Amino acid sequence: MLPTLRRTLPVAPGLISLVLSVVITANAAPRVLRAQPPAPGPTGTSVRQLPTGPITIGDAARLAAARAAPVGVARLRAVQANARARQSRSALLPDIQAVAALDGRTFNTATLGIDFPPTPGNPPLFDPDGEVVGPVNTTDIRGRLATPLVDFAALGRYRGARASAAAAGVEVASAAQEAAERAATAYVRLQHALGQLTARAADSSLAAELLNVARDQLSAGVGVRLDVTRAESRLAAMRAQLLVARNERDRAELDLRRALDLPLDGRVMLADALAVPTRATIPTAEEAVTLALDRRPELELLDAQLAAARQFITATRDERLPALSLFVDDGVIGKSVAHLLNSYTWGVQLTVPIFDGFRRGGQTDEQEAQLHELQLRRHDLEQQVAAEVRAALLDLSSAAELAEAAREQLRLAEQEVDQARERFRTGVTGNADVMTASLSLTGARTQVNDALTSYQTARVALARAEGDVTALP
């Protein structure tokens, strides 16, 4: 009786501020992601419906995990692995055939191997040198069955194929996490680019305001031409930086659409900007490492590959064991359809391997070396996972502290600009102090944006190290 097998599966002097404001608003406004029809999955089903409004970083990660091409490729490989497992299972199931044959042939009597000696006084039945007789026409209709009764090697190969199919299924999860990480990282880059664009827009508005003040003071006879030139130079510099920031925004948006496998001429709206970090959300190293060791799909993949390697080693060793099979051939045969008689053949066959030229020994040694290689890779991956988690936690904590310091620096820079601008408006000093303060403010805004980006990047890195990027909110 066959064993039961379980299945798994981007002027006017008096209007500079207004014009800049309109231009900045038109180019910095979020861009909407329009709904698209669901993309067909590799098995003909629809993947996750595309959002029609703003998307969060978690939405981006989950969308990439469902739509990215590498994930689809991994799914197809899993389908192939399951198909190979079904093919391997065929060695454990009966092979049943129905055969109908109508044939005719002639015979040379000298090749029959039988001598027909003549009776005394009579000529030989057949020419001793041979003669052609026939044709003999036959009709043969029968069924044939061959089935293994005991075959440990075939059973081991099937179990190994099923373990390989399970490993291919885990590879889909690993590919999904990698795609989610790429999308989340692209999302953070777009957040950074939008933050830079907003900062440069504010710098441009301040430069335009200072230029208007300098021109008004010059017209009133209380200012100097140098202040106007300085303000014009500052405004030109800010326009150039605004163009650069706009280009970076467009490039980052393009990268995000590519990571999400969306049309490259589409629009994306982010649901949130770079957030102020909260120290309380940082887990301890021990908790994060434990979670990572339990969730990382790469570790699960290696475990599945180890299980498959062990099964194939067992199957190779079991080839030394005897195999028992049954065959049955039953049907009717005759010279015509009207004259058919039943005939059958059946038997039980025992196959005992004796010597194969040391093939199995060499194959077993190769498979055991592969098994030890997988074990070493898993041990190294455990150390790598723990190091990645701890490094991400260090980056997260450092980025949170850096963001706090950068925000304090920004507050002081804004205060310095306000004081220098008031002195300039009242004519106490020229605009040199304002220009110096505005440069400091530009740098402070950039540092805050960079620090918040570093924090969000570390969040994504920690989620990837823990093996659950798609769980980001």
Tab-separated table of C-alpha atoms in Angstrom:
chain	number	residue	atom	x	y	z
A	1	MET	CA	0.000	0.000	0.000
A	2	LEU	CA	1.407	3.373	-1.030
A	3	PRO	CA	2.328	5.804	1.795
A	4	THR	CA	0.098	8.794	2.364
A	5	LEU	CA	1.996	11.989	1.498
A	6	ARG	CA	1.055	15.444	2.896
A	7	ARG	CA	1.056	18.434	0.400
A	8	THR	CA	2.544	21.832	1.509
A	9	LEU	CA	2.579	24.823	-0.549
A	10	PRO	CA	8.872	73.432	-10.692
A	11	VAL	CA	9.900	90.231	-11.928
A	12	ALA	CA	8.770	92.604	-11.215
A	13	PRO	CA	10.633	94.148	-8.217
A	14	GLY	CA	7.472	94.728	-6.244
A	15	LEU	CA	6.015	91.311	-7.012
A	16	ILE	CA	9.020	89.066	-6.445
A	17	SER	CA	7.622	87.502	-3.321
A	18	LEU	CA	4.207	86.935	-4.882
A	19	VAL	CA	5.607	85.414	-8.084
A	20	LEU	CA	7.975	83.170	-6.192
A	21	SER	CA	5.174	82.068	-3.949
A	22	VAL	CA	2.972	81.151	-6.922
A	23	VAL	CA	5.776	79.329	-8.738
A	24	ILE	CA	6.835	77.457	-5.637
A	25	THR	CA	3.310	76.455	-4.805
A	26	ALA	CA	2.657	75.220	-8.315
A	27	ASN	CA	5.805	73.146	-8.411
A	28	ALA	CA	5.970	71.919	-4.848
A	29	ALA	CA	2.385	70.785	-4.596
A	30	PRO	CA	1.993	67.056	-4.066
A	31	ARG	CA	1.076	65.108	-7.105
A	32	VAL	CA	-1.709	62.616	-7.108
A	33	LEU	CA	-1.452	58.952	-7.874
A	34	ARG	CA	-4.371	58.072	-10.100
A	35	ALA	CA	-6.051	54.751	-9.829
A	36	GLN	CA	-4.977	52.145	-12.339
A	37	PRO	CA	-6.528	48.813	-13.151
A	38	PRO	CA	-5.145	45.997	-11.024
A	39	ALA	CA	-2.077	44.472	-12.585
A	40	PRO	CA	-2.428	40.776	-13.301
A	41	GLY	CA	-0.461	38.578	-10.981
A	42	PRO	CA	1.692	35.738	-12.197
A	43	THR	CA	-1.081	33.244	-11.698
A	44	GLY	CA	-3.754	35.345	-13.410
A	45	THR	CA	-5.195	36.949	-10.263
A	46	SER	CA	-5.207	40.686	-9.393
A	47	VAL	CA	-2.724	42.168	-6.952
A	48	ARG	CA	-3.509	44.827	-4.353
A	49	GLN	CA	-5.724	47.651	-5.653
A	50	LEU	CA	-3.745	50.840	-6.316
A	51	PRO	CA	-4.560	53.722	-3.965
A	52	THR	CA	-6.344	56.798	-5.267
A	53	GLY	CA	-5.095	59.232	-2.595
A	54	PRO	CA	-1.981	59.864	-0.533
A	55	ILE	CA	0.149	56.888	0.383
A	56	THR	CA	2.139	56.290	3.540
A	57	ILE	CA	5.546	54.694	3.700
A	58	GLY	CA	3.885	51.447	4.717
A	59	ASP	CA	1.504	51.646	1.755
A	60	ALA	CA	4.505	52.061	-0.540
A	61	ALA	CA	6.238	49.067	1.014
A	62	ARG	CA	3.194	46.829	0.742
A	63	LEU	CA	2.435	47.958	-2.812
A	64	ALA	CA	5.986	47.156	-3.904
A	65	ALA	CA	5.858	43.797	-2.163
A	66	ALA	CA	2.786	42.928	-4.221
A	67	ARG	CA	3.743	44.449	-7.606
A	68	ALA	CA	7.533	44.415	-7.972
A	69	ALA	CA	8.849	42.304	-10.821
A	70	PRO	CA	11.380	40.368	-8.679
A	71	VAL	CA	8.514	39.217	-6.472
A	72	GLY	CA	6.602	38.001	-9.505
A	73	VAL	CA	9.696	36.156	-10.696
A	74	ALA	CA	10.053	34.515	-7.279
A	75	ARG	CA	6.404	33.452	-7.384
A	76	LEU	CA	6.903	31.833	-10.781
A	77	ARG	CA	9.962	30.009	-9.477
A	78	ALA	CA	7.847	28.705	-6.619
A	79	VAL	CA	5.283	27.456	-9.134
A	80	GLN	CA	8.064	25.702	-11.024
A	81	ALA	CA	9.374	24.107	-7.819
A	82	ASN	CA	5.923	22.787	-6.935
A	83	ALA	CA	5.571	21.395	-10.454
A	84	ARG	CA	8.904	19.595	-10.053
A	85	ALA	CA	7.681	18.140	-6.776
A	86	ARG	CA	4.580	16.782	-8.510
A	87	GLN	CA	6.773	15.258	-11.186
A	88	SER	CA	8.877	13.592	-8.484
A	89	ARG	CA	5.755	12.197	-6.853
A	90	SER	CA	4.925	10.296	-10.017
A	91	ALA	CA	7.631	7.766	-9.124
A	92	LEU	CA	5.468	6.700	-6.158
A	93	LEU	CA	2.162	6.346	-8.039
A	94	PRO	CA	0.916	3.672	-10.436
A	95	ASP	CA	1.652	3.965	-14.134
A	96	ILE	CA	-1.419	2.739	-16.033
A	97	GLN	CA	-1.610	2.403	-19.801
A	98	ALA	CA	-4.133	1.098	-22.295
A	99	VAL	CA	-2.682	-0.396	-25.476
A	100	ALA	CA	-4.446	-1.534	-28.641
A	101	ALA	CA	-2.355	-2.960	-31.470
A	102	LEU	CA	-3.176	-4.460	-34.866
A	103	ASP	CA	-0.131	-5.894	-36.575
A	104	GLY	CA	1.038	-8.518	-38.988
A	105	ARG	CA	4.366	-10.142	-39.690
A	106	THR	CA	6.038	-12.934	-41.541
A	107	PHE	CA	8.580	-15.381	-40.221
A	108	ASN	CA	11.644	-17.155	-41.534
A	109	THR	CA	11.215	-20.636	-40.187
A	110	ALA	CA	14.975	-21.130	-39.905
A	111	THR	CA	15.113	-18.372	-37.257
A	112	LEU	CA	12.498	-19.850	-34.980
A	113	GLY	CA	15.069	-21.952	-33.189
A	114	ILE	CA	12.938	-25.051	-33.407
A	115	ASP	CA	13.715	-28.077	-35.582
A	116	PHE	CA	10.808	-29.912	-37.070
A	117	PRO	CA	12.187	-33.349	-38.050
A	118	PRO	CA	10.208	-35.078	-40.786
A	119	THR	CA	8.318	-38.263	-40.136
A	120	PRO	CA	9.537	-41.315	-42.026
A	121	GLY	CA	8.478	-41.270	-45.621
A	122	ASN	CA	7.274	-37.670	-45.538
A	123	PRO	CA	9.003	-34.498	-46.669
A	124	PRO	CA	10.137	-31.971	-44.018
A	125	LEU	CA	7.468	-29.706	-42.623
A	126	PHE	CA	9.617	-26.658	-43.434
A	127	ASP	CA	12.574	-26.222	-45.736
A	128	PRO	CA	15.696	-26.918	-43.608
A	129	ASP	CA	17.332	-23.818	-45.140
A	130	GLY	CA	14.352	-21.750	-44.048
A	131	GLU	CA	11.244	-20.476	-45.712
A	132	VAL	CA	8.928	-17.514	-45.194
A	133	VAL	CA	5.593	-18.226	-43.638
A	134	GLY	CA	2.803	-15.857	-42.851
A	135	PRO	CA	1.729	-13.196	-42.641
A	136	VAL	CA	0.369	-13.732	-39.184
A	137	ASN	CA	-2.039	-10.918	-38.271
A	138	THR	CA	-2.839	-10.290	-34.622
A	139	THR	CA	-5.164	-8.005	-32.685
A	140	ASP	CA	-3.961	-7.194	-29.181
A	141	ILE	CA	-5.984	-5.112	-26.692
A	142	ARG	CA	-4.742	-4.878	-23.126
A	143	GLY	CA	-4.093	-2.750	-20.069
A	144	ARG	CA	-0.792	-2.428	-18.304
A	145	LEU	CA	-0.090	-1.358	-14.743
A	146	ALA	CA	3.206	-0.885	-12.986
A	147	THR	CA	3.392	0.447	-9.449
A	148	PRO	CA	6.059	0.666	-6.771
A	149	LEU	CA	5.266	-1.099	-3.547
A	150	VAL	CA	8.356	-0.142	-1.554
A	151	ASP	CA	10.807	2.482	-2.886
A	152	PHE	CA	12.530	4.472	-0.154
A	153	ALA	CA	14.784	6.320	-2.599
A	154	ALA	CA	11.828	7.626	-4.634
A	155	LEU	CA	10.037	8.627	-1.447
A	156	GLY	CA	13.150	10.510	-0.262
A	157	ARG	CA	13.489	12.304	-3.594
A	158	TYR	CA	9.850	13.387	-3.420
A	159	ARG	CA	10.271	14.707	0.119
A	160	GLY	CA	13.399	16.582	-0.996
A	161	ALA	CA	11.479	18.105	-3.909
A	162	ARG	CA	8.704	19.198	-1.543
A	163	ALA	CA	11.279	20.794	0.781
A	164	SER	CA	12.793	22.603	-2.215
A	165	ALA	CA	9.319	23.851	-3.149
A	166	ALA	CA	8.836	25.119	0.406
A	167	ALA	CA	12.179	26.945	0.135
A	168	ALA	CA	11.026	28.520	-3.127
A	169	GLY	CA	7.890	29.730	-1.345
A	170	VAL	CA	9.993	31.362	1.366
A	171	GLU	CA	12.063	33.014	-1.363
A	172	VAL	CA	8.916	34.893	-2.410
A	173	ALA	CA	8.699	36.452	1.068
A	174	SER	CA	12.388	37.371	0.928
A	175	ALA	CA	11.962	39.030	-2.475
A	176	ALA	CA	8.893	40.884	-1.173
A	177	GLN	CA	10.871	42.285	1.780
A	178	GLU	CA	13.662	43.460	-0.528
A	179	ALA	CA	11.157	45.149	-2.846
A	180	ALA	CA	9.419	46.751	0.147
A	181	GLU	CA	12.752	48.070	1.434
A	182	ARG	CA	13.584	49.621	-1.947
A	183	ALA	CA	10.181	51.315	-2.089
A	184	ALA	CA	10.379	52.578	1.495
A	185	THR	CA	13.870	53.960	0.865
A	186	ALA	CA	12.635	55.679	-2.313
A	187	TYR	CA	9.709	57.091	-0.296
A	188	VAL	CA	12.134	58.587	2.258
A	189	ARG	CA	14.254	60.052	-0.548
A	190	LEU	CA	11.154	61.749	-1.952
A	191	GLN	CA	10.306	63.057	1.516
A	192	HIS	CA	13.846	64.472	1.753
A	193	ALA	CA	13.574	66.049	-1.699
A	194	LEU	CA	10.225	67.638	-0.832
A	195	GLY	CA	11.706	68.921	2.441
A	196	GLN	CA	14.629	70.430	0.558
A	197	LEU	CA	12.258	72.042	-1.930
A	198	THR	CA	10.184	73.548	0.887
A	199	ALA	CA	13.322	74.865	2.622
A	200	ARG	CA	14.692	76.419	-0.567
A	201	ALA	CA	11.299	77.946	-1.292
A	202	ALA	CA	11.331	79.586	2.163
A	203	ASP	CA	14.913	80.779	1.563
A	204	SER	CA	13.867	82.243	-1.794
A	205	SER	CA	10.919	84.049	-0.202
A	206	LEU	CA	13.221	85.532	2.456
A	207	ALA	CA	15.736	86.625	-0.200
A	208	ALA	CA	12.957	88.255	-2.237
A	209	GLU	CA	11.672	90.048	0.860
A	210	LEU	CA	15.161	91.381	1.686
A	211	LEU	CA	15.598	92.559	-1.914
A	212	ASN	CA	12.332	94.514	-1.707
A	213	VAL	CA	13.430	96.117	1.577
A	214	ALA	CA	16.841	97.046	0.117
A	215	ARG	CA	15.206	98.596	-2.952
A	216	ASP	CA	12.689	100.502	-0.841
A	217	GLN	CA	15.463	101.878	1.370
A	218	LEU	CA	17.528	102.848	-1.681
A	219	SER	CA	14.519	104.644	-3.185
A	220	ALA	CA	13.920	106.426	0.147
A	221	GLY	CA	17.572	107.557	0.248
A	222	VAL	CA	18.346	105.679	3.461
A	223	GLY	CA	20.003	102.674	1.799
A	224	VAL	CA	23.011	101.981	-0.377
A	225	ARG	CA	23.358	100.292	-3.721
A	226	LEU	CA	25.593	97.609	-2.190
A	227	ASP	CA	22.722	96.294	-0.104
A	228	VAL	CA	20.609	95.908	-3.251
A	229	THR	CA	23.415	94.063	-5.046
A	230	ARG	CA	23.883	91.716	-2.110
A	231	ALA	CA	20.174	90.978	-2.007
A	232	GLU	CA	20.035	90.371	-5.777
A	233	SER	CA	22.983	87.995	-5.538
A	234	ARG	CA	21.336	86.120	-2.693
A	235	LEU	CA	18.052	85.828	-4.585
A	236	ALA	CA	19.827	84.540	-7.713
A	237	ALA	CA	21.621	81.935	-5.633
A	238	MET	CA	18.370	80.824	-4.027
A	239	ARG	CA	16.682	80.544	-7.438
A	240	ALA	CA	19.471	78.269	-8.592
A	241	GLN	CA	19.161	76.132	-5.473
A	242	LEU	CA	15.398	76.019	-5.927
A	243	LEU	CA	15.855	74.622	-9.435
A	244	VAL	CA	18.233	71.988	-8.122
A	245	ALA	CA	15.799	71.027	-5.370
A	246	ARG	CA	12.950	70.786	-7.877
A	247	ASN	CA	14.998	68.474	-10.079
A	248	GLU	CA	15.885	66.315	-7.088
A	249	ARG	CA	12.194	66.114	-6.222
A	250	ASP	CA	11.303	64.986	-9.733
A	251	ARG	CA	14.083	62.408	-9.773
A	252	ALA	CA	13.084	61.030	-6.383
A	253	GLU	CA	9.465	60.789	-7.510
A	254	LEU	CA	10.546	58.935	-10.621
A	255	ASP	CA	12.531	56.487	-8.514
A	256	LEU	CA	9.543	55.881	-6.259
A	257	ARG	CA	7.218	55.206	-9.192
A	258	ARG	CA	9.774	52.769	-10.557
A	259	ALA	CA	10.082	51.003	-7.211
A	260	LEU	CA	6.281	50.675	-7.074
A	261	ASP	CA	6.099	49.424	-10.664
A	262	LEU	CA	3.788	52.315	-11.576
A	263	PRO	CA	3.589	54.188	-14.894
A	264	LEU	CA	6.561	56.542	-15.016
A	265	ASP	CA	4.388	59.456	-16.152
A	266	GLY	CA	2.053	59.107	-13.175
A	267	ARG	CA	1.808	61.277	-10.067
A	268	VAL	CA	2.429	60.359	-6.454
A	269	MET	CA	1.081	62.095	-3.342
A	270	LEU	CA	2.758	61.376	0.000
A	271	ALA	CA	0.548	61.131	3.034
A	272	ASP	CA	3.139	62.546	5.427
A	273	ALA	CA	6.274	64.664	5.539
A	274	LEU	CA	9.439	63.967	7.496
A	275	ALA	CA	8.309	63.555	11.079
A	276	VAL	CA	9.862	64.569	14.365
A	277	PRO	CA	11.297	61.400	15.907
A	278	THR	CA	9.985	59.990	19.137
A	279	ARG	CA	12.588	58.361	21.336
A	280	ALA	CA	10.027	56.138	23.014
A	281	THR	CA	9.497	54.151	19.810
A	282	ILE	CA	13.046	52.762	19.777
A	283	PRO	CA	13.063	49.134	20.992
A	284	THR	CA	15.819	47.534	22.996
A	285	ALA	CA	18.589	45.655	21.213
A	286	GLU	CA	17.630	42.314	22.743
A	287	GLU	CA	13.990	42.591	21.709
A	288	ALA	CA	14.881	43.697	18.194
A	289	VAL	CA	17.449	40.927	17.686
A	290	THR	CA	15.060	38.256	18.946
A	291	LEU	CA	12.332	39.560	16.642
A	292	ALA	CA	14.712	39.657	13.693
A	293	LEU	CA	15.916	36.094	14.210
A	294	ASP	CA	12.316	34.956	14.239
A	295	ARG	CA	11.098	37.003	11.239
A	296	ARG	CA	13.938	37.318	8.753
A	297	PRO	CA	12.897	35.416	5.616
A	298	GLU	CA	16.554	34.805	4.694
A	299	LEU	CA	16.961	32.649	7.809
A	300	GLU	CA	13.739	30.830	7.069
A	301	LEU	CA	14.925	30.289	3.508
A	302	LEU	CA	18.184	28.753	4.691
A	303	ASP	CA	16.259	26.526	7.096
A	304	ALA	CA	14.111	25.285	4.225
A	305	GLN	CA	17.197	24.727	2.065
A	306	LEU	CA	18.824	22.776	4.907
A	307	ALA	CA	15.742	20.592	5.214
A	308	ALA	CA	15.788	19.915	1.467
A	309	ALA	CA	19.512	19.096	1.532
A	310	ARG	CA	18.997	16.582	4.347
A	311	GLN	CA	16.141	14.946	2.469
A	312	PHE	CA	18.222	14.551	-0.691
A	313	ILE	CA	21.075	13.021	1.301
A	314	THR	CA	18.640	10.532	2.789
A	315	ALA	CA	17.222	9.744	-0.646
A	316	THR	CA	20.690	9.075	-2.051
A	317	ARG	CA	21.528	6.749	0.819
A	318	ASP	CA	18.204	4.961	0.434
A	319	GLU	CA	19.142	4.047	-3.122
A	320	ARG	CA	21.167	1.255	-1.497
A	321	LEU	CA	17.970	-0.335	-0.185
A	322	PRO	CA	15.943	-2.889	-2.127
A	323	ALA	CA	12.916	-1.688	-4.087
A	324	LEU	CA	9.761	-3.736	-4.552
A	325	SER	CA	7.339	-3.176	-7.442
A	326	LEU	CA	4.317	-4.843	-9.003
A	327	PHE	CA	3.470	-5.127	-12.691
A	328	VAL	CA	0.349	-6.441	-14.373
A	329	ASP	CA	-0.380	-6.874	-18.101
A	330	ASP	CA	-3.806	-8.201	-18.981
A	331	GLY	CA	-5.805	-8.182	-22.215
A	332	VAL	CA	-7.033	-10.161	-25.209
A	333	ILE	CA	-5.133	-11.213	-28.283
A	334	GLY	CA	-6.038	-13.155	-31.400
A	335	LYS	CA	-5.815	-13.414	-35.169
A	336	SER	CA	-9.029	-11.391	-35.563
A	337	VAL	CA	-11.499	-9.496	-33.440
A	338	ALA	CA	-13.821	-12.458	-33.606
A	339	HIS	CA	-11.226	-14.787	-32.188
A	340	LEU	CA	-9.737	-13.048	-29.151
A	341	LEU	CA	-8.512	-14.918	-26.134
A	342	ASN	CA	-7.475	-13.556	-22.794
A	343	SER	CA	-3.797	-13.515	-21.838
A	344	TYR	CA	-1.996	-11.888	-18.967
A	345	THR	CA	1.335	-11.357	-17.330
A	346	TRP	CA	1.891	-10.307	-13.744
A	347	GLY	CA	4.731	-10.308	-11.358
A	348	VAL	CA	6.387	-8.818	-8.327
A	349	GLN	CA	9.892	-7.483	-8.883
A	350	LEU	CA	12.522	-7.039	-6.196
A	351	THR	CA	15.502	-4.876	-7.187
A	352	VAL	CA	18.600	-5.089	-5.007
A	353	PRO	CA	21.421	-2.608	-5.745
A	354	ILE	CA	24.794	-4.270	-5.535
A	355	PHE	CA	27.464	-2.060	-7.109
A	356	ASP	CA	27.165	1.283	-8.946
A	357	GLY	CA	30.803	2.212	-9.418
A	358	PHE	CA	30.826	4.346	-6.204
A	359	ARG	CA	28.391	6.862	-7.732
A	360	ARG	CA	26.185	7.077	-4.647
A	361	GLY	CA	29.156	7.546	-2.333
A	362	GLY	CA	30.484	10.458	-4.364
A	363	GLN	CA	27.024	11.989	-4.629
A	364	THR	CA	26.503	11.693	-0.870
A	365	ASP	CA	29.860	13.366	-0.155
A	366	GLU	CA	28.929	16.252	-2.463
A	367	GLN	CA	25.517	16.691	-0.828
A	368	GLU	CA	26.982	16.608	2.673
A	369	ALA	CA	29.489	19.313	1.718
A	370	GLN	CA	26.596	21.423	0.418
A	371	LEU	CA	24.749	20.822	3.692
A	372	HIS	CA	27.748	22.003	5.745
A	373	GLU	CA	28.035	25.073	3.497
A	374	LEU	CA	24.391	25.950	4.215
A	375	GLN	CA	24.962	25.496	7.940
A	376	LEU	CA	27.942	27.862	7.870
A	377	ARG	CA	25.957	30.399	5.844
A	378	ARG	CA	23.118	30.260	8.357
A	379	HIS	CA	25.460	30.798	11.316
A	380	ASP	CA	27.065	33.757	9.523
A	381	LEU	CA	23.639	35.166	8.640
A	382	GLU	CA	22.560	35.031	12.287
A	383	GLN	CA	25.587	37.132	13.221
A	384	GLN	CA	24.905	39.481	10.314
A	385	VAL	CA	21.256	39.926	11.321
A	386	ALA	CA	22.210	40.746	14.916
A	387	ALA	CA	24.821	43.244	13.684
A	388	GLU	CA	22.354	44.854	11.259
A	389	VAL	CA	19.747	45.271	13.995
A	390	ARG	CA	22.205	46.790	16.460
A	391	ALA	CA	23.638	49.121	13.784
A	392	ALA	CA	20.135	50.284	12.824
A	393	LEU	CA	19.304	50.950	16.480
A	394	LEU	CA	22.507	52.979	16.883
A	395	ASP	CA	21.690	54.983	13.748
A	396	LEU	CA	18.106	55.492	14.944
A	397	SER	CA	19.162	56.764	18.370
A	398	SER	CA	21.902	58.967	16.912
A	399	ALA	CA	19.563	60.412	14.264
A	400	ALA	CA	16.929	61.208	16.922
A	401	GLU	CA	19.485	63.130	19.004
A	402	LEU	CA	20.862	64.847	15.895
A	403	ALA	CA	17.357	65.910	14.880
A	404	GLU	CA	16.779	67.486	18.295
A	405	ALA	CA	20.059	69.395	18.039
A	406	ALA	CA	19.315	70.485	14.469
A	407	ARG	CA	15.867	71.763	15.430
A	408	GLU	CA	17.386	73.815	18.255
A	409	GLN	CA	19.941	75.192	15.806
A	410	LEU	CA	17.104	76.056	13.421
A	411	ARG	CA	15.214	77.891	16.190
A	412	LEU	CA	18.300	79.991	16.990
A	413	ALA	CA	18.977	80.663	13.290
A	414	GLU	CA	15.402	81.874	12.790
A	415	GLN	CA	15.749	84.115	15.854
A	416	GLU	CA	19.033	85.517	14.483
A	417	VAL	CA	17.409	86.282	11.110
A	418	ASP	CA	14.436	87.999	12.757
A	419	GLN	CA	16.724	90.229	14.842
A	420	ALA	CA	19.033	91.061	11.902
A	421	ARG	CA	16.072	91.710	9.602
A	422	GLU	CA	14.487	94.111	12.141
A	423	ARG	CA	17.772	96.036	12.458
A	424	PHE	CA	17.959	96.226	8.655
A	425	ARG	CA	14.360	97.437	8.326
A	426	THR	CA	14.923	100.214	10.859
A	427	GLY	CA	18.118	101.268	9.043
A	428	VAL	CA	20.387	100.575	12.001
A	429	THR	CA	22.701	98.465	9.848
A	430	GLY	CA	23.070	97.308	6.264
A	431	ASN	CA	21.914	93.927	5.126
A	432	ALA	CA	25.282	92.198	5.582
A	433	ASP	CA	24.197	90.854	8.953
A	434	VAL	CA	20.912	89.651	7.457
A	435	MET	CA	22.732	87.862	4.635
A	436	THR	CA	25.023	86.149	7.116
A	437	ALA	CA	22.075	85.127	9.269
A	438	SER	CA	20.118	83.908	6.248
A	439	LEU	CA	23.038	81.714	5.229
A	440	SER	CA	23.016	80.195	8.698
A	441	LEU	CA	19.263	79.684	8.418
A	442	THR	CA	19.646	77.920	5.085
A	443	GLY	CA	22.218	75.597	6.580
A	444	ALA	CA	20.057	74.929	9.639
A	445	ARG	CA	17.054	74.059	7.487
A	446	THR	CA	19.174	71.674	5.475
A	447	GLN	CA	20.550	70.047	8.614
A	448	VAL	CA	17.074	69.503	10.042
A	449	ASN	CA	15.913	67.928	6.792
A	450	ASP	CA	18.983	65.724	6.633
A	451	ALA	CA	18.635	64.658	10.264
A	452	LEU	CA	14.973	63.748	9.863
A	453	THR	CA	15.828	61.858	6.684
A	454	SER	CA	18.539	59.946	8.529
A	455	TYR	CA	16.000	59.043	11.195
A	456	GLN	CA	13.456	57.760	8.691
A	457	THR	CA	16.164	55.887	6.805
A	458	ALA	CA	17.226	54.225	10.056
A	459	ARG	CA	13.572	53.279	10.693
A	460	VAL	CA	13.433	51.538	7.343
A	461	ALA	CA	16.782	49.861	7.989
A	462	LEU	CA	15.568	48.580	11.349
A	463	ALA	CA	12.353	47.270	9.829
A	464	ARG	CA	14.369	45.495	7.139
A	465	ALA	CA	16.762	44.079	9.733
A	466	GLU	CA	13.765	42.767	11.660
A	467	GLY	CA	12.331	41.290	8.463
A	468	ASP	CA	9.021	43.143	8.425
A	469	VAL	CA	9.195	46.278	6.221
A	470	THR	CA	5.604	45.785	5.106
A	471	ALA	CA	4.462	46.333	8.731
A	472	LEU	CA	5.502	49.994	8.614
A	473	PRO	CA	2.451	52.260	9.171
